[in-house]
Tab-separated table of C-alpha atoms in Angstrom:
chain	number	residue	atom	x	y	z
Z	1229	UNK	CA	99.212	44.423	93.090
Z	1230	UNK	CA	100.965	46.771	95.174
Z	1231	UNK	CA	103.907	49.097	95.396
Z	1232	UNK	CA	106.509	49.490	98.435
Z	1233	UNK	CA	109.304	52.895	98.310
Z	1234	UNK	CA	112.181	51.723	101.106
Z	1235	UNK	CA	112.574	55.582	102.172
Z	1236	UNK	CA	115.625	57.469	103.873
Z	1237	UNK	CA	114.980	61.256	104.656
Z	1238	UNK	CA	117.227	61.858	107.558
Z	1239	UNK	CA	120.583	62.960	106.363
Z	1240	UNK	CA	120.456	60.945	103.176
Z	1241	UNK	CA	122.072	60.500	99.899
Z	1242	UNK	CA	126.172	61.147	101.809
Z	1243	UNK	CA	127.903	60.517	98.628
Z	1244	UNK	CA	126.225	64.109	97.406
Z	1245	UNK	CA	127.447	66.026	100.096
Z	1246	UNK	CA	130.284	67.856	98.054
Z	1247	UNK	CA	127.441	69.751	96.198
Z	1248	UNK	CA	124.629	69.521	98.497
Z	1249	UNK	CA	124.187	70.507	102.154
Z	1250	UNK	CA	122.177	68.119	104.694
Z	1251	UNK	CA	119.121	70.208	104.462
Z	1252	UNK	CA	119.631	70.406	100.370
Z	1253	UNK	CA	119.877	66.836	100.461
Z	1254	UNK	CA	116.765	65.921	102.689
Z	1255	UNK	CA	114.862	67.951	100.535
Z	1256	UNK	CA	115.964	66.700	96.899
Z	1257	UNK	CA	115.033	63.281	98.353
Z	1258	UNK	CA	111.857	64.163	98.989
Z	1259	UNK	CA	111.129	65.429	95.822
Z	1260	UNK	CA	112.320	62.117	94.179
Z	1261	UNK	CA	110.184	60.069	96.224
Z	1262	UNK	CA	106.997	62.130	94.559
Z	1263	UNK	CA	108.364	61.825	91.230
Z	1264	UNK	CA	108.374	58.139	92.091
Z	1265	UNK	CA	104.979	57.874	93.881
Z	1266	UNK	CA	103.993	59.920	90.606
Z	1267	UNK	CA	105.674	57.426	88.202
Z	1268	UNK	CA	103.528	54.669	89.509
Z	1269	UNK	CA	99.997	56.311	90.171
Z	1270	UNK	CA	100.672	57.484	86.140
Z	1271	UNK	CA	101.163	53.349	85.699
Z	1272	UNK	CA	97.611	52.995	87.301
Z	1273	UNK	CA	98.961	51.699	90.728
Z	1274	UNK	CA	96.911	53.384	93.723
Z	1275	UNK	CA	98.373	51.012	96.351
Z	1276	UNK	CA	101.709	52.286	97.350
Z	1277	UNK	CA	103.431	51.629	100.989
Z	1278	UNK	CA	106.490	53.401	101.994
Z	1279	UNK	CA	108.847	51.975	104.115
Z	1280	UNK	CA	111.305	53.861	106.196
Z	1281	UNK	CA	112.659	54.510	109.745
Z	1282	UNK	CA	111.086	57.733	110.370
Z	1283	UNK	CA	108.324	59.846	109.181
Z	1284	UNK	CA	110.343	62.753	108.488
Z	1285	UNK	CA	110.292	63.911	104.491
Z	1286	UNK	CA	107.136	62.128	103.754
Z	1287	UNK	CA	105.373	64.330	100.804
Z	1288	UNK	CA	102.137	66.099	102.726
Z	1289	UNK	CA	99.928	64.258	99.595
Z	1290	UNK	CA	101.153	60.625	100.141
Z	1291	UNK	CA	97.802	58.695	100.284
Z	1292	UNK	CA	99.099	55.610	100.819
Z	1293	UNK	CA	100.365	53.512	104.342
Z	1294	UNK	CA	103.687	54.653	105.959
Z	1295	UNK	CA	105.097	51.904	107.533
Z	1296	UNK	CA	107.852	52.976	110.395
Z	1297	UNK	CA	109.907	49.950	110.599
Z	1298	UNK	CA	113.561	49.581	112.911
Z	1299	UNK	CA	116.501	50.122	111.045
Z	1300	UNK	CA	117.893	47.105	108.557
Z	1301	UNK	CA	116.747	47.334	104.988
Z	1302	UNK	CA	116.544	43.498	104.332
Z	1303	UNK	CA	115.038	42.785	106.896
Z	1304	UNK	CA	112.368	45.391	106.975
Z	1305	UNK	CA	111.792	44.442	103.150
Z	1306	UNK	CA	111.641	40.894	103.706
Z	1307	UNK	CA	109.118	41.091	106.579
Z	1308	UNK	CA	106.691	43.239	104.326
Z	1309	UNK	CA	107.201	40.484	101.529
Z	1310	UNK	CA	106.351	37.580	104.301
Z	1311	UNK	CA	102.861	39.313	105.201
Z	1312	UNK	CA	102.038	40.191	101.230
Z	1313	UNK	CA	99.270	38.454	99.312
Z	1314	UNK	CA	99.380	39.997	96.024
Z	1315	UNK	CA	102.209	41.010	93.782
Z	1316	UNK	CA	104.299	43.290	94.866
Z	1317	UNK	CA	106.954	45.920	93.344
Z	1318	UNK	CA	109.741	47.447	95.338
Z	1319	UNK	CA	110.864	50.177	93.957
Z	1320	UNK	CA	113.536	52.669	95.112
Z	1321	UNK	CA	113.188	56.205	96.008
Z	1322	UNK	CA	116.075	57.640	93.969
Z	1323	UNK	CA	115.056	56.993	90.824
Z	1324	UNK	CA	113.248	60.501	89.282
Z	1325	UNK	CA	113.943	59.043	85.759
Z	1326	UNK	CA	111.526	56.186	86.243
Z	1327	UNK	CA	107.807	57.084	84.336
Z	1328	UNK	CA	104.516	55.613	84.400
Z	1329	UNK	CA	105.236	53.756	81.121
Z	1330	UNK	CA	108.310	51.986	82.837
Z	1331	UNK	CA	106.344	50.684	85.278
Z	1332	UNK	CA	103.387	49.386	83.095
Z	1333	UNK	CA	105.776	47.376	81.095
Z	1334	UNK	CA	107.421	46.215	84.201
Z	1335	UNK	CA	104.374	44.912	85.929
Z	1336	UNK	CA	103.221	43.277	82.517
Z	1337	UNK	CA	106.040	40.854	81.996
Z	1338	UNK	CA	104.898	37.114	82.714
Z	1339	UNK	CA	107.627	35.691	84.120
Z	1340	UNK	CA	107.374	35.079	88.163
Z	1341	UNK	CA	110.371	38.223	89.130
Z	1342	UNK	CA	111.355	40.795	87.226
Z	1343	UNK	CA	114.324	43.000	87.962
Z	1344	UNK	CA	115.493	46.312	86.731
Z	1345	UNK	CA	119.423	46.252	87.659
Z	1346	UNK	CA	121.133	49.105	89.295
Z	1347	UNK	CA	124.469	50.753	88.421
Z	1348	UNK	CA	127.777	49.050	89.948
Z	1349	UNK	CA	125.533	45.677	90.530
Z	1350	UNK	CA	122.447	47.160	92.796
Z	1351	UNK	CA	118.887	46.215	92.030
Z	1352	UNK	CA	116.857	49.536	91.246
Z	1353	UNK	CA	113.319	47.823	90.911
Z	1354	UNK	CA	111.990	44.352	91.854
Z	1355	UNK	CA	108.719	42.439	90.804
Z	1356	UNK	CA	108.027	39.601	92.229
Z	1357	UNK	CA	104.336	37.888	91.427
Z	1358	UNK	CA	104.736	35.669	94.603
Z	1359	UNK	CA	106.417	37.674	97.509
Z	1360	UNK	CA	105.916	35.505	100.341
Z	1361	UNK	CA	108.044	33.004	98.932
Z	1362	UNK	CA	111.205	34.857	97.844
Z	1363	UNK	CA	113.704	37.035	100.237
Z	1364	UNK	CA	115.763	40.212	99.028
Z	1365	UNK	CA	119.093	40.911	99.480
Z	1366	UNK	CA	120.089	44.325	98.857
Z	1367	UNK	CA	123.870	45.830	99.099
Z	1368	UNK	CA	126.952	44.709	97.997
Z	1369	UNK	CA	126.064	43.157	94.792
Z	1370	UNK	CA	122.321	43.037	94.995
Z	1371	UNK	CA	121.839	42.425	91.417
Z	1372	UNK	CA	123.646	38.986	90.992
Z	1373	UNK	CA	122.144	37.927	94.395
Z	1374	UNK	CA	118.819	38.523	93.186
Z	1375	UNK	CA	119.204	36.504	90.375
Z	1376	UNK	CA	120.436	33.733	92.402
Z	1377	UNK	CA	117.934	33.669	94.461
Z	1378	UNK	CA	115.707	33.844	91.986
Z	1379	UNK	CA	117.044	30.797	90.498
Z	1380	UNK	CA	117.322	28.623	93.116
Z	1381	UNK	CA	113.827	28.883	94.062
Z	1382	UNK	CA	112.736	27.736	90.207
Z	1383	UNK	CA	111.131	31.120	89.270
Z	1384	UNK	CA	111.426	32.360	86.218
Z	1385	UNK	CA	113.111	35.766	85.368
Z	1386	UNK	CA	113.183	38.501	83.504
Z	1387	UNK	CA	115.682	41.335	83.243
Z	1388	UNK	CA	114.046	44.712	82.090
Z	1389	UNK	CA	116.824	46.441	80.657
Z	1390	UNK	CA	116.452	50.610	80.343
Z	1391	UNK	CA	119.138	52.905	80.572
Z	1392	UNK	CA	116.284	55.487	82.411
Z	1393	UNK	CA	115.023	53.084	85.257
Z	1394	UNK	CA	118.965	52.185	85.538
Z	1395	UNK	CA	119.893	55.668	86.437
Z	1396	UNK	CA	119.784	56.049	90.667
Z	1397	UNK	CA	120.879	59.544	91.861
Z	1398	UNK	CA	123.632	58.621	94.536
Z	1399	UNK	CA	126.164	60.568	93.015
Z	1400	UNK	CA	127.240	64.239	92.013
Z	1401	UNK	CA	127.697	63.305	88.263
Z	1402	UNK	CA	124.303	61.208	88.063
Z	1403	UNK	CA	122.591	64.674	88.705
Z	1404	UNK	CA	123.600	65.311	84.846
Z	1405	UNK	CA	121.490	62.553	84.015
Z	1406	UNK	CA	118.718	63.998	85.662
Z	1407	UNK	CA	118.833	67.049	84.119
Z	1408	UNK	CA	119.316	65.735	80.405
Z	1409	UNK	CA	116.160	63.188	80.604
Z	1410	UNK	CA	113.965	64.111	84.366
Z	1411	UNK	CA	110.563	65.703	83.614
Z	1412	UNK	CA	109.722	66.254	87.295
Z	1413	UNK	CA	110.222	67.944	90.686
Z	1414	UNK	CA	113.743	66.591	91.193
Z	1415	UNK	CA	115.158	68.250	88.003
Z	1416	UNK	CA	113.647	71.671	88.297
Z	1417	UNK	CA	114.488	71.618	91.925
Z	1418	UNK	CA	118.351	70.639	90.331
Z	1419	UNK	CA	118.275	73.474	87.711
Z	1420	UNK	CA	117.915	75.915	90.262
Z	1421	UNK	CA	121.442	74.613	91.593
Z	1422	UNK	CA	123.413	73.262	88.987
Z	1423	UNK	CA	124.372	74.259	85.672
Z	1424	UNK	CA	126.183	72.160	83.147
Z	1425	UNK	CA	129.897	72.051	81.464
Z	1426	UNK	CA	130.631	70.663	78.418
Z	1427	UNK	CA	134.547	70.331	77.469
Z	1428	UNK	CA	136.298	67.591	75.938
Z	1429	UNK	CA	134.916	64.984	78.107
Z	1430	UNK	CA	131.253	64.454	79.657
Z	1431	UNK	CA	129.347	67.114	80.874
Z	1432	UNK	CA	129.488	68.213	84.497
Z	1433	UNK	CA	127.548	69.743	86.636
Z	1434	UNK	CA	128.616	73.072	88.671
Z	1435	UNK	CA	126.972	75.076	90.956
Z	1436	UNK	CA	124.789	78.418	89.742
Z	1437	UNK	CA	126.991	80.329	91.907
Z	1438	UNK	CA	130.247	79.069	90.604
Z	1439	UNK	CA	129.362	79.901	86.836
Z	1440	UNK	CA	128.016	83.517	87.632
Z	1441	UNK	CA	131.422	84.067	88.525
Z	1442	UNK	CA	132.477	83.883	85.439
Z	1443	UNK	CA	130.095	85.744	83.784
């Protein structure tokens, strides 16, 4: 069994740009992608790949193999799966919230694929006990696709449902999850940022500097 992080570093994670800079952002990545590597070496797994682009951002401890691959998630993905022998779990880097315990009961569920769906219809995690013979096909709804596929090659499926290993970071209010339930680097490196306002609604996040002001 073996673990594969698709990995962006290079001017990543766009959609946070109204409360992180390019630099803030490169480096908040990287510190999600340990709390993931750290997730699954906690779950026992000491064969982890990461796939990406470039080696830029790639956590001075990582043990495992860095594969470079050309740009084109689904097909970089898919080409890994084609060479694999063993069972393999894809697992994406912006998910800080995932633990070791996720994982475990992830990787011990019988049935052939097991996915852990995304918000707004992604696919946050995939299993799949026979990689060679199933292809991904992330973006757009990734979630339903998945399923289909998994379907129409007679495999059976399971959907692990957890509101934790659900939560991706792509947004400036998904940081508030992070702080409420992260453990790791990601959330102390976002409660040196952020603070949090509560109201009538949900809380928000705002920057350290913006509350001071009103102190």
């Amino acid at each position: 069994m073996r673990a594969v992080i698709p990995y962006k570093n290079e001017n990543a994670k766009s959609r946070l740009s109204p409360v992180l800079s390019k630099e803030e952002r490169e480096e908040f990545v990287e510190l999600m992608l340990e709390d993931v590597i750290k997730a699954l070496n906690d779950a026992g797994m000491t064969t982890v790949d990461i796939l990406t682009t470039s080696t830029e951002g790639i956590p001075k401890e990582f043990k495992g193999d860095l594969i470079v691959t050309e740009p084109g998630l689904n097909d970089s993905i898919n080409e890994y799966l084609q060479n694999a022998s063993e069972p393999v779990l894809i697992i994406m880097a912006d998910l800080p919230l995932v633990t070791g315990d996720h994982i475990r009961k992830i990787t011990s569920v019988s049935e052939d694929v097991v996915i852990v769906p995304g918000k707004g219809g992604g696919t946050n995690i995939l299993f799949i006990r026979h990689p060679n013979e199933f292809t991904v096909k992330y973006h757009d709804c990734s979630f339903t696709s998945h399923c289909e596929i998994t379907e129409d090659l007679d495999k059976s499926m399971h959907i692990f449902d957890s509101f934790l290993a659900s939560t991706d970071i792509d947004e400036p209010h998904d940081i508030v999850e992070l702080m409420l339930h992260g453990k790791g680097k990601a959330k102390e490196y976002a409660e040196k940022r952020f603070g949090s306002e509560t109201g009538k609604g949900r809380v928000k996040i705002s920057p350290l500097s913006k509350l001071s002001s009103f102190i």
